Short mmCIF file of C-alpha atoms and ligand atoms in Angstrom, two decimals:
data_model
loop_
_atom_site.label_atom_id
_atom_site.label_comp_id
_atom_site.label_asym_id
_atom_site.label_seq_id
_atom_site.Cartn_x
_atom_site.Cartn_y
_atom_site.Cartn_z
CA UNK P 1 116.13 -14.82 130.79
CA UNK P 2 115.69 -13.00 134.09
CA UNK P 3 118.68 -11.21 135.58
CA UNK P 4 116.72 -9.95 138.61
CA UNK P 5 118.33 -10.38 142.02
CA UNK P 6 115.17 -10.29 144.15
CA UNK P 7 115.66 -11.42 147.73
CA UNK P 8 118.95 -13.25 147.16
CA UNK P 9 120.29 -14.15 150.61
CA UNK P 10 124.00 -13.87 151.32
CA UNK P 11 125.75 -16.85 149.74
CA UNK P 12 128.77 -18.65 151.16
CA UNK P 13 130.20 -18.48 147.63
CA UNK P 14 131.58 -15.61 145.60
CA UNK P 15 128.56 -15.23 143.29
CA UNK P 16 129.59 -11.70 142.25
CA UNK P 17 132.97 -13.03 141.20
CA UNK P 18 131.21 -15.79 139.27
CA UNK P 19 128.92 -13.32 137.47
CA UNK P 20 131.94 -11.24 136.44
CA UNK P 21 133.78 -14.31 135.20
CA UNK P 22 130.96 -15.76 133.09
CA UNK P 23 130.11 -12.53 131.29
CA UNK P 24 126.92 -12.72 129.23
CA UNK P 25 125.95 -16.34 130.01
CA UNK P 26 122.21 -16.06 130.84
CA UNK P 27 121.51 -16.44 134.58
CA UNK P 28 118.59 -16.34 137.02
CA UNK P 29 119.23 -14.99 140.49
CA UNK P 30 115.61 -14.48 141.55
CA UNK P 31 115.58 -16.81 144.56
CA UNK P 32 111.97 -17.89 144.17
CA UNK P 33 112.72 -19.19 140.70
CA UNK P 34 116.11 -20.60 141.71
CA UNK P 35 114.49 -22.59 144.55
CA UNK P 36 111.74 -23.86 142.30
CA UNK P 37 114.22 -25.03 139.68
CA UNK P 38 116.38 -26.75 142.32
CA UNK P 39 113.74 -29.41 142.93
CA UNK P 40 113.05 -32.66 141.08
CA UNK P 41 110.62 -35.53 141.76
CA UNK P 42 112.32 -36.65 145.01
CA UNK P 43 109.02 -36.06 146.81
CA UNK P 44 107.92 -39.49 145.49
CA UNK P 45 109.92 -40.85 148.41
CA UNK P 46 108.76 -39.98 151.92
CA UNK P 47 112.34 -40.62 153.04
CA UNK P 48 113.97 -38.25 150.52
CA UNK P 49 111.22 -35.71 150.93
CA UNK P 50 112.39 -35.18 154.50
CA UNK P 51 116.08 -35.14 153.63
CA UNK P 52 116.05 -32.88 150.58
CA UNK P 53 113.32 -30.40 151.38
CA UNK P 54 114.60 -26.82 151.14
CA UNK P 55 117.89 -27.60 149.35
CA UNK P 56 118.61 -24.99 146.72
CA UNK P 57 121.23 -23.56 144.39
CA UNK P 58 122.31 -19.90 144.73
CA UNK P 59 121.99 -19.15 141.05
CA UNK P 60 120.85 -20.80 137.79
CA UNK P 61 123.01 -20.45 134.70
CA UNK P 62 121.54 -21.41 131.34
CA UNK P 63 124.33 -21.88 128.77
CA UNK P 64 123.49 -21.41 125.11
CA UNK P 65 126.33 -23.57 123.85
CA UNK P 66 129.47 -25.46 124.88
CA UNK P 67 131.53 -22.25 125.14
CA UNK P 68 129.11 -20.98 127.80
CA UNK P 69 129.40 -24.32 129.64
CA UNK P 70 133.20 -23.98 129.63
CA UNK P 71 133.00 -20.44 131.02
CA UNK P 72 130.78 -21.52 133.90
CA UNK P 73 132.83 -24.65 134.66
CA UNK P 74 136.08 -22.61 134.67
CA UNK P 75 134.61 -19.98 136.99
CA UNK P 76 133.24 -22.61 139.38
CA UNK P 77 136.62 -24.37 139.52
CA UNK P 78 138.52 -21.10 140.16
CA UNK P 79 136.10 -19.91 142.84
CA UNK P 80 135.39 -23.41 144.27
CA UNK P 81 131.66 -23.12 143.70
CA UNK P 82 129.60 -26.34 143.44
CA UNK P 83 128.01 -26.96 140.05
CA UNK P 84 124.97 -29.20 139.56
CA UNK P 85 123.73 -29.97 136.06
CA UNK P 86 120.03 -30.01 135.31
CA UNK P 87 117.96 -31.12 132.36
CA UNK P 88 114.21 -31.13 132.88
CA UNK P 89 114.58 -32.18 136.55
CA UNK P 90 112.27 -35.15 136.30
CA UNK P 91 114.67 -37.41 138.21
CA UNK P 92 113.24 -39.29 141.20
CA UNK P 93 116.07 -39.37 143.70
CA UNK P 94 117.05 -35.72 144.04
CA UNK P 95 119.68 -36.29 141.37
CA UNK P 96 119.48 -32.69 140.14
CA UNK P 97 119.02 -31.15 143.62
CA UNK P 98 122.09 -29.13 144.64
CA UNK P 99 122.86 -30.31 148.18
CA UNK P 100 125.49 -27.64 148.77
CA UNK P 101 124.08 -24.71 146.84
CA UNK P 102 126.19 -23.04 144.18
CA UNK P 103 125.34 -23.04 140.48
CA UNK P 104 122.51 -25.00 138.88
CA UNK P 105 123.49 -25.43 135.25
CA UNK P 106 120.31 -25.68 133.20
CA UNK P 107 121.12 -27.23 129.81
CA UNK P 108 117.63 -26.99 128.31
CA UNK P 109 118.72 -24.29 125.84
CA UNK P 110 121.23 -26.63 124.21
CA UNK P 111 118.93 -28.45 121.80
CA UNK P 112 120.71 -28.69 118.47
CA UNK P 113 121.03 -31.81 116.33
CA UNK P 114 124.63 -31.92 115.06
CA UNK P 115 123.92 -34.59 112.44
CA UNK P 116 121.75 -37.60 111.76
CA UNK P 117 122.62 -40.70 109.73
CA UNK P 118 120.66 -43.94 109.28
CA UNK P 119 120.42 -45.51 112.75
CA UNK P 120 122.31 -42.82 114.65
CA UNK P 121 122.05 -39.21 115.74
CA UNK P 122 124.39 -36.73 117.38
CA UNK P 123 122.77 -33.95 119.39
CA UNK P 124 123.09 -31.55 122.28
CA UNK P 125 121.99 -32.78 125.73
CA UNK P 126 119.11 -30.35 126.38
CA UNK P 127 116.95 -31.71 123.57
CA UNK P 128 113.71 -33.21 124.83
CA UNK P 129 113.33 -36.83 123.78
CA UNK P 130 109.96 -36.18 122.18
CA UNK P 131 111.47 -33.39 120.08
CA UNK P 132 114.32 -35.71 119.13
CA UNK P 133 111.85 -38.33 117.92
CA UNK P 134 109.87 -35.71 116.02
CA UNK P 135 113.03 -34.68 114.20
CA UNK P 136 114.27 -38.21 113.37
CA UNK P 137 110.93 -39.84 112.47
CA UNK P 138 110.58 -38.20 109.04
CA UNK P 139 113.80 -40.03 108.06
CA UNK P 140 112.32 -43.32 109.36
CA UNK P 141 114.05 -43.48 112.76
CA UNK P 142 113.14 -43.13 116.42
CA UNK P 143 115.05 -43.37 119.71
CA UNK P 144 115.58 -46.95 120.82
CA UNK P 145 114.26 -46.44 124.32
CA UNK P 146 112.89 -43.65 126.44
CA UNK P 147 111.55 -43.07 129.94
CA UNK P 148 107.84 -42.53 130.45
CA UNK P 149 108.78 -38.85 130.92
CA UNK P 150 109.72 -38.66 127.21
CA UNK P 151 107.55 -35.62 126.60
CA UNK P 152 109.29 -33.59 129.33
CA UNK P 153 112.74 -35.04 129.88
CA UNK P 154 115.99 -34.30 128.05
CA UNK P 155 118.26 -36.82 126.38
CA UNK P 156 121.20 -35.59 128.51
CA UNK P 157 119.18 -36.09 131.68
CA UNK P 158 118.20 -39.58 130.56
CA UNK P 159 121.84 -40.53 130.09
CA UNK P 160 122.92 -38.70 133.27
CA UNK P 161 120.18 -40.05 135.52
CA UNK P 162 117.98 -42.63 133.77
CA UNK P 163 118.21 -46.34 133.19
CA UNK P 164 115.77 -47.51 130.52
CA UNK P 165 112.09 -47.65 129.75
CA UNK P 166 109.81 -48.01 126.77
CA UNK P 167 111.89 -49.95 124.21
CA UNK P 168 113.99 -51.78 126.82
CA UNK P 169 112.09 -54.96 125.98
CA UNK P 170 114.07 -54.91 122.72
CA UNK P 171 117.34 -53.18 123.57
CA UNK P 172 117.83 -53.60 127.30
CA UNK P 173 118.81 -50.63 129.42
CA UNK P 174 121.08 -47.68 128.70
CA UNK P 175 123.87 -49.62 130.39
CA UNK P 176 123.95 -52.30 127.67
CA UNK P 177 126.82 -51.98 125.19
CA UNK P 178 125.80 -49.98 122.13
CA UNK P 179 122.95 -48.05 123.70
CA UNK P 180 125.10 -44.93 124.11
CA UNK P 181 127.54 -44.62 121.23
CA UNK P 182 129.51 -41.60 122.41
CA UNK P 183 129.44 -38.71 124.82
CA UNK P 184 131.35 -35.44 124.85
CA UNK P 185 132.01 -33.94 128.28
CA UNK P 186 133.42 -30.76 129.71
CA UNK P 187 135.56 -31.08 132.85
CA UNK P 188 135.30 -28.88 135.95
CA UNK P 189 138.79 -27.37 136.14
CA UNK P 190 140.27 -23.86 135.93
CA UNK P 191 141.00 -24.68 132.31
CA UNK P 192 138.20 -27.10 131.40
CA UNK P 193 139.03 -29.82 128.91
CA UNK P 194 136.68 -31.39 126.40
CA UNK P 195 136.77 -35.18 126.35
CA UNK P 196 135.14 -37.44 123.78
CA UNK P 197 134.15 -40.80 125.29
CA UNK P 198 133.28 -43.54 122.84
CA UNK P 199 131.76 -47.01 123.19
CA UNK P 200 132.46 -48.48 126.67
CA UNK P 201 134.03 -45.25 127.86
CA UNK P 202 130.76 -43.40 127.17
CA UNK P 203 129.27 -45.33 130.10
CA UNK P 204 131.41 -43.34 132.53
CA UNK P 205 128.77 -40.59 132.48
CA UNK P 206 125.75 -42.89 132.38
CA UNK P 207 123.64 -42.54 135.51
CA UNK P 208 126.39 -40.73 137.39
CA UNK P 209 124.13 -37.77 138.18
CA UNK P 210 126.39 -35.22 136.49
CA UNK P 211 129.26 -35.99 138.88
CA UNK P 212 131.68 -37.18 136.19
CA UNK P 213 131.53 -34.32 133.70
CA UNK P 214 129.08 -32.07 131.92
CA UNK P 215 127.71 -33.78 128.82
CA UNK P 216 127.62 -31.33 125.91
CA UNK P 217 126.97 -33.81 123.08
CA UNK P 218 125.61 -37.32 122.69
CA UNK P 219 125.69 -39.85 119.92
CA UNK P 220 122.67 -42.11 120.32
CA UNK P 221 121.65 -45.16 118.28
CA UNK P 222 118.21 -45.14 116.69
CA UNK P 223 115.67 -47.85 115.85
CA UNK P 224 113.45 -48.08 112.78
CA UNK P 225 110.35 -45.95 113.37
CA UNK P 226 107.19 -48.03 113.26
CA UNK P 227 103.47 -47.35 113.57
CA UNK P 228 102.73 -48.36 117.18
CA UNK P 229 99.39 -49.39 118.61
CA UNK P 230 98.59 -48.64 122.26
CA UNK P 231 96.66 -51.57 123.74
CA UNK P 232 95.03 -52.48 127.08
CA UNK P 233 94.22 -56.09 127.81
CA UNK P 234 92.27 -57.02 130.93
CA UNK P 235 92.39 -60.29 132.90
CA UNK P 236 90.46 -61.94 135.72
CA UNK P 237 93.58 -63.53 137.07
CA UNK P 238 96.87 -61.61 137.69
CA UNK P 239 99.04 -64.72 137.33
CA UNK P 240 97.53 -65.30 133.89
CA UNK P 241 98.21 -61.63 132.96
CA UNK P 242 101.89 -62.07 133.89
CA UNK P 243 102.13 -65.39 132.03
CA UNK P 244 100.66 -63.83 128.88
CA UNK P 245 103.06 -60.86 129.19
CA UNK P 246 106.01 -63.22 129.47
CA UNK P 247 104.88 -65.16 126.40
CA UNK P 248 104.63 -61.95 124.37
CA UNK P 249 108.00 -60.82 125.70
CA UNK P 250 109.56 -64.10 124.54
CA UNK P 251 107.87 -64.04 121.13
CA UNK P 252 110.61 -62.46 119.05
CA UNK P 253 108.37 -62.33 115.98
CA UNK P 254 105.92 -60.01 117.72
CA UNK P 255 107.33 -56.54 117.49
CA UNK P 256 106.57 -54.58 120.64
CA UNK P 257 107.94 -51.76 122.74
CA UNK P 258 106.12 -52.01 126.05
CA UNK P 259 104.60 -54.84 128.15
CA UNK P 260 103.32 -53.72 131.54
CA UNK P 261 101.17 -55.97 133.75
CA UNK P 262 99.57 -54.26 136.73
CA UNK P 263 97.47 -55.79 139.48
CA UNK P 264 94.07 -54.44 140.45
CA UNK P 265 93.57 -51.97 142.26
CA UNK P 266 96.34 -50.03 140.50
CA UNK P 267 94.17 -49.26 137.43
CA UNK P 268 91.53 -47.87 139.76
CA UNK P 269 93.70 -44.73 139.85
CA UNK P 270 93.79 -44.26 136.06
CA UNK P 271 90.94 -41.75 135.87
CA UNK P 272 90.99 -41.01 132.15
CA UNK P 273 91.08 -44.74 131.32
CA UNK P 274 88.30 -45.91 133.68
CA UNK P 275 86.12 -47.05 130.78
CA UNK P 276 88.91 -49.40 129.61
CA UNK P 277 89.95 -50.68 133.05
CA UNK P 278 86.85 -52.37 134.53
CA UNK P 279 86.47 -52.74 138.28
CA UNK P 280 88.43 -55.66 139.70
CA UNK P 281 90.34 -56.53 136.48
CA UNK P 282 94.08 -56.79 136.24
CA UNK P 283 95.58 -55.11 133.17
CA UNK P 284 98.46 -55.37 130.70
CA UNK P 285 99.39 -52.14 128.92
CA UNK P 286 101.27 -52.71 125.66
CA UNK P 287 102.71 -50.97 122.65
CA UNK P 288 102.67 -53.34 119.68
CA UNK P 289 103.79 -52.64 116.12
CA UNK P 290 100.75 -52.45 113.88
CA UNK P 291 101.75 -55.44 111.69
CA UNK P 292 102.11 -57.58 114.86
CA UNK P 293 98.70 -56.84 116.37
CA UNK P 294 97.05 -59.87 114.79
CA UNK P 295 99.74 -62.26 116.13
CA UNK P 296 99.56 -60.56 119.53
CA UNK P 297 95.83 -61.25 119.70
CA UNK P 298 96.44 -64.80 118.57
CA UNK P 299 98.80 -65.39 121.54
CA UNK P 300 96.19 -63.85 123.82
CA UNK P 301 93.37 -66.07 122.63
CA UNK P 302 90.41 -65.98 125.00
CA UNK P 303 92.46 -65.53 128.17
CA UNK P 304 91.96 -61.78 128.34
CA UNK P 305 90.00 -59.02 126.67
CA UNK P 306 91.33 -56.12 124.58
CA UNK P 307 89.56 -53.04 125.90
CA UNK P 308 91.64 -50.37 124.23
CA UNK P 309 93.36 -50.28 120.83
CA UNK P 310 94.47 -46.94 119.44
CA UNK P 311 97.27 -45.71 117.16
CA UNK P 312 100.03 -44.40 119.43
CA UNK P 313 100.19 -40.61 119.53
CA UNK P 314 102.39 -38.65 121.93
CA UNK P 315 102.11 -35.29 120.24
CA UNK P 316 101.17 -32.24 122.35
CA UNK P 317 97.68 -32.45 123.86
CA UNK P 318 97.57 -36.28 123.64
CA UNK P 319 98.04 -38.78 126.47
CA UNK P 320 99.99 -41.82 125.31
CA UNK P 321 99.48 -45.08 127.19
CA UNK P 322 103.11 -45.09 128.34
CA UNK P 323 102.23 -42.24 130.68
CA UNK P 324 100.56 -44.91 132.82
CA UNK P 325 103.59 -47.16 132.88
CA UNK P 326 107.12 -47.17 134.34
CA UNK P 327 107.26 -44.55 137.03
CA UNK P 328 104.17 -42.82 135.73
CA UNK P 329 102.14 -45.61 137.33
CA UNK P 330 103.31 -44.36 140.72
CA UNK P 331 102.55 -40.77 139.71
CA UNK P 332 98.99 -41.61 138.60
CA UNK P 333 98.29 -43.08 142.05
CA UNK P 334 100.11 -40.24 143.89
CA UNK P 335 97.87 -37.71 142.15
CA UNK P 336 95.03 -39.03 144.33
CA UNK P 337 96.78 -40.41 147.36
CA UNK P 338 100.13 -39.36 148.82
CA UNK P 339 100.34 -42.22 151.34
CA UNK P 340 101.95 -44.68 148.93
CA UNK P 341 105.44 -44.98 147.55
CA UNK P 342 107.32 -47.46 145.36
CA UNK P 343 110.36 -49.69 144.84
CA UNK P 344 112.52 -50.64 141.88
CA UNK P 345 113.03 -54.38 141.47
CA UNK P 346 114.72 -56.74 139.07
CA UNK P 347 113.46 -60.32 139.02
CA UNK P 348 115.77 -63.30 138.32
CA UNK P 349 115.54 -64.21 134.64
CA UNK P 350 115.68 -67.98 135.29
CA UNK P 351 112.52 -68.08 137.40
CA UNK P 352 110.59 -64.97 136.46
CA UNK P 353 107.06 -66.29 136.94
CA UNK P 354 107.82 -68.16 140.18
CA UNK P 355 109.59 -65.19 141.68
CA UNK P 356 106.82 -62.74 140.76
CA UNK P 357 104.27 -65.11 142.32
CA UNK P 358 106.31 -65.50 145.45
CA UNK P 359 106.67 -61.73 145.98
CA UNK P 360 103.03 -61.05 145.15
CA UNK P 361 101.98 -63.55 147.83
CA UNK P 362 104.49 -62.32 150.39
CA UNK P 363 103.03 -58.82 150.76
CA UNK P 364 99.29 -59.07 150.01
CA UNK P 365 97.76 -55.59 149.65
CA UNK P 366 100.98 -53.99 150.92
CA UNK P 367 103.23 -54.28 147.85
CA UNK P 368 101.13 -54.20 144.66
CA UNK P 369 102.92 -55.56 141.61
CA UNK P 370 103.47 -53.34 138.62
CA UNK P 371 105.89 -55.13 136.30
CA UNK P 372 107.86 -54.01 133.26
CA UNK P 373 109.16 -56.73 130.97
CA UNK P 374 112.64 -55.99 129.69
CA UNK P 375 115.62 -57.57 128.06
CA UNK P 376 118.54 -57.61 130.51
CA UNK P 377 121.94 -58.83 129.39
CA UNK P 378 120.26 -60.55 126.46
CA UNK P 379 117.72 -62.38 128.61
CA UNK P 380 114.05 -61.66 129.10
CA UNK P 381 113.01 -60.84 132.63
CA UNK P 382 110.96 -58.24 134.34
CA UNK P 383 111.76 -55.24 136.36
CA UNK P 384 109.09 -53.80 138.59
CA UNK P 385 108.04 -50.57 140.17
CA UNK P 386 105.51 -51.92 142.67
CA UNK P 387 103.28 -49.60 144.62
CA UNK P 388 104.06 -49.82 148.33
CA UNK P 389 101.56 -48.81 150.98
CA UNK P 390 103.96 -46.85 153.13
CA UNK P 391 103.92 -47.12 156.90
CA UNK P 392 107.43 -46.54 158.26
CA UNK P 393 110.99 -46.31 156.98
CA UNK P 394 111.83 -49.44 159.01
CA UNK P 395 109.10 -51.45 157.30
CA UNK P 396 110.20 -50.15 153.90
CA UNK P 397 113.75 -51.34 154.59
CA UNK P 398 112.39 -54.67 155.78
CA UNK P 399 110.46 -55.07 152.52
CA UNK P 400 113.66 -54.29 150.58
CA UNK P 401 115.61 -56.89 152.56
CA UNK P 402 112.92 -59.55 152.06
CA UNK P 403 113.11 -58.99 148.30
CA UNK P 404 116.91 -59.21 148.30
CA UNK P 405 116.87 -62.32 150.50
CA UNK P 406 114.68 -63.97 147.88
CA UNK P 407 116.90 -63.12 144.90
CA UNK P 408 115.04 -59.99 143.72
CA UNK P 409 117.48 -57.12 143.22
CA UNK P 410 116.47 -53.72 144.49
CA UNK P 411 117.77 -50.39 143.17
CA UNK P 412 116.72 -48.36 146.17
CA UNK P 413 114.84 -45.20 145.11
CA UNK P 414 114.84 -43.81 148.65
CA UNK P 415 118.50 -42.80 148.73
CA UNK P 416 120.23 -39.97 146.91
CA UNK P 417 123.81 -41.21 146.58
CA UNK P 418 124.94 -43.00 143.48
CA UNK P 419 126.41 -45.86 145.42
CA UNK P 420 123.38 -46.60 147.60
CA UNK P 421 121.01 -46.49 144.64
CA UNK P 422 122.76 -49.28 142.77
CA UNK P 423 122.44 -53.01 143.20
CA UNK P 424 126.15 -53.32 143.94
CA UNK P 425 126.44 -50.34 146.32
CA UNK P 426 129.49 -49.04 144.46
CA UNK P 427 130.31 -46.63 141.62
CA UNK P 428 132.85 -48.93 140.00
CA UNK P 429 136.54 -48.15 139.75
CA UNK P 430 136.39 -46.69 136.23
CA UNK P 431 133.76 -44.15 137.29
CA UNK P 432 135.76 -43.16 140.38
CA UNK P 433 138.86 -42.77 138.18
CA UNK P 434 136.88 -40.60 135.75
CA UNK P 435 135.66 -38.48 138.64
CA UNK P 436 139.20 -37.81 139.86
CA UNK P 437 140.22 -36.83 136.34
CA UNK P 438 137.36 -34.48 135.52
CA UNK P 439 136.44 -33.04 138.90
CA UNK P 440 139.57 -32.77 141.07
CA UNK P 441 137.93 -30.36 143.56
CA UNK P 442 134.73 -32.41 143.95
CA UNK P 443 132.50 -29.59 142.74
CA UNK P 444 130.17 -31.51 140.40
CA UNK P 445 126.94 -32.27 142.25
CA UNK P 446 128.73 -32.66 145.60
CA UNK P 447 127.26 -35.17 148.06
CA UNK P 448 125.95 -37.53 145.39
CA UNK P 449 129.10 -39.69 145.06
CA UNK P 450 129.88 -40.46 148.66
CA UNK P 451 132.98 -42.61 148.07
CA UNK P 452 134.87 -39.85 146.22
CA UNK P 453 137.49 -37.85 148.10
CA UNK P 454 138.59 -34.81 146.09
CA UNK P 455 142.16 -35.19 144.82
CA UNK P 456 142.82 -31.42 145.11
CA UNK P 457 141.59 -28.97 147.71
C1 FAD B 1 106.72 -39.93 136.36
C2 FAD B 1 108.13 -40.33 136.14
C3 FAD B 1 108.42 -41.41 135.32
C4 FAD B 1 109.74 -41.80 135.09
N1 FAD B 1 109.99 -42.87 134.29
C5 FAD B 1 111.29 -43.24 134.03
C6 FAD B 1 111.57 -44.34 133.18
O1 FAD B 1 110.70 -44.94 132.60
N2 FAD B 1 112.86 -44.66 133.01
C7 FAD B 1 113.88 -43.94 133.54
O2 FAD B 1 115.06 -44.30 133.33
N3 FAD B 1 113.64 -42.89 134.33
C8 FAD B 1 112.37 -42.50 134.59
N4 FAD B 1 112.11 -41.42 135.37
C9 FAD B 1 113.23 -40.58 135.80
C10 FAD B 1 113.52 -39.42 134.80
O3 FAD B 1 112.33 -38.86 134.31
C11 FAD B 1 114.35 -39.84 133.61
O4 FAD B 1 115.51 -40.52 133.96
C12 FAD B 1 114.67 -38.67 132.69
O5 FAD B 1 115.29 -39.13 131.53
C13 FAD B 1 115.56 -37.60 133.31
O6 FAD B 1 115.73 -36.57 132.38
P1 FAD B 1 115.75 -35.05 132.86
O7 FAD B 1 116.03 -34.18 131.68
O8 FAD B 1 114.56 -34.71 133.64
O9 FAD B 1 117.04 -35.09 133.79
P2 FAD B 1 117.32 -34.40 135.20
O10 FAD B 1 116.39 -34.90 136.22
O11 FAD B 1 117.39 -32.94 135.00
O12 FAD B 1 118.78 -34.94 135.46
C14 FAD B 1 118.99 -36.26 135.82
C15 FAD B 1 120.42 -36.42 136.28
O13 FAD B 1 121.29 -36.28 135.18
C16 FAD B 1 122.19 -35.22 135.38
N5 FAD B 1 122.31 -34.51 134.12
C17 FAD B 1 121.34 -33.88 133.41
N6 FAD B 1 121.85 -33.38 132.27
C18 FAD B 1 123.17 -33.66 132.27
C19 FAD B 1 124.24 -33.37 131.40
N7 FAD B 1 124.08 -32.69 130.27
N8 FAD B 1 125.49 -33.78 131.76
C20 FAD B 1 125.70 -34.50 132.88
N9 FAD B 1 124.72 -34.80 133.74
C21 FAD B 1 123.47 -34.39 133.45
C22 FAD B 1 121.59 -34.33 136.46
O14 FAD B 1 122.58 -33.69 137.22
C23 FAD B 1 120.86 -35.36 137.29
O15 FAD B 1 121.72 -35.91 138.23
C24 FAD B 1 110.80 -41.05 135.65
C25 FAD B 1 110.50 -39.96 136.48
C26 FAD B 1 109.18 -39.60 136.73
C27 FAD B 1 108.92 -38.41 137.59
#
């Protein structure tokens, strides 16, 4: 860990006082590295890219354990220094970007598994999800769901900033009861407390961007580990591709983990898969359990063609199919063309196919459907991260309104506050109450929860 202080500009905070108070907690003060680590994937959004460019912490602290976290939190509270938690910083909305400088608390050194039992694991937050899976698989278990950034992202960052992903077709999103069993958090006070939040209460730190406490342990449910098969199916007709996807999603006997229909020309941007994504064909990317492949093909019949069928492998050096789905779809296109952006939609479960058709026809060649079938509140529907050919912020907002006017919910990925990014434009009273309890001075990731007024100055 670097302790260099190269080119550190004068800070508005008492960083020397902080360094004294935290003792031997590893820190980085080299400003080039601090600035680099203060960024996440907000550049996906042309709107956020303008707003968040250049925002940086003053110092990065990398705790080795919970005691180190407590020392940093206590020092920040005493000296009124903002504290922003960071996992792998793969968030899309500047969630881990410190808007008001201060300390960036990098938890990637906290990677221990406390214990594992059948169907459940308790671990530290800095563990990468791929490493977690590698450790639980030999006992026959894997994480229930993960983002497409599984190979980079931490489990703490997923709970703090994510929503769902591969596996959500079976278990819904992280928000669903039972998908986070317990969380342990450290408060940001002169004398930090440790709070164990179980069941419903554990949700008070889910997707709150580190504003409602620093997660130092997580109890996460696991699913039986299965041999998965990565599959690409191609179609002449996009509507047929969506219809097939919906049928597979509804077929409870077919064990799957991912169903992702994407309209042509999205697959045109999947360079490494060109041979399996023929010109002009719409695609469905799937992960199907090996014993279900035969039934999957039976449902498909002659409507589409399987062009890729490989045992799933996301070990180092491999490229799993899921890295073309969820928000990786956007990334694959952005690698070649920075003029596009995306949205996050949720289609009504009682008219999925009609609603998808309506939206597809409303914005021909401007909003290109990329759907993700999921279970939501026990019902099958699809979320979507469509590619949007970006022109202006006004047009983007108009597209959002047109979706909402037609019953498609939007979680706006072009805003950085918690409230504005949700469908309901609010944090919820329990989360606000939690915030007041754990962060009286408003030091945790300040600026991200706009409705919170610190209860102490
Ligand atoms: C290409 C791409 C694809 C993606 N696909 C998905 C997807 O499929 N599903 C999905 O949900 N997301 C997705 N994301 C967003 C992101 O990758 C995930 O949510 C990921 O799990 C975040 O983990 P991280 O370690 O990078 O967290 P970070 O980005 O470091 O942190 C995320 C938020 O959580 C907070 N946080 C981190 N650790 C803690 C902690 N210990 N205590 C309290 N707060 C904490 C941070 O302050 C921040 O606000 C994608 C992003 C990209 C760039």
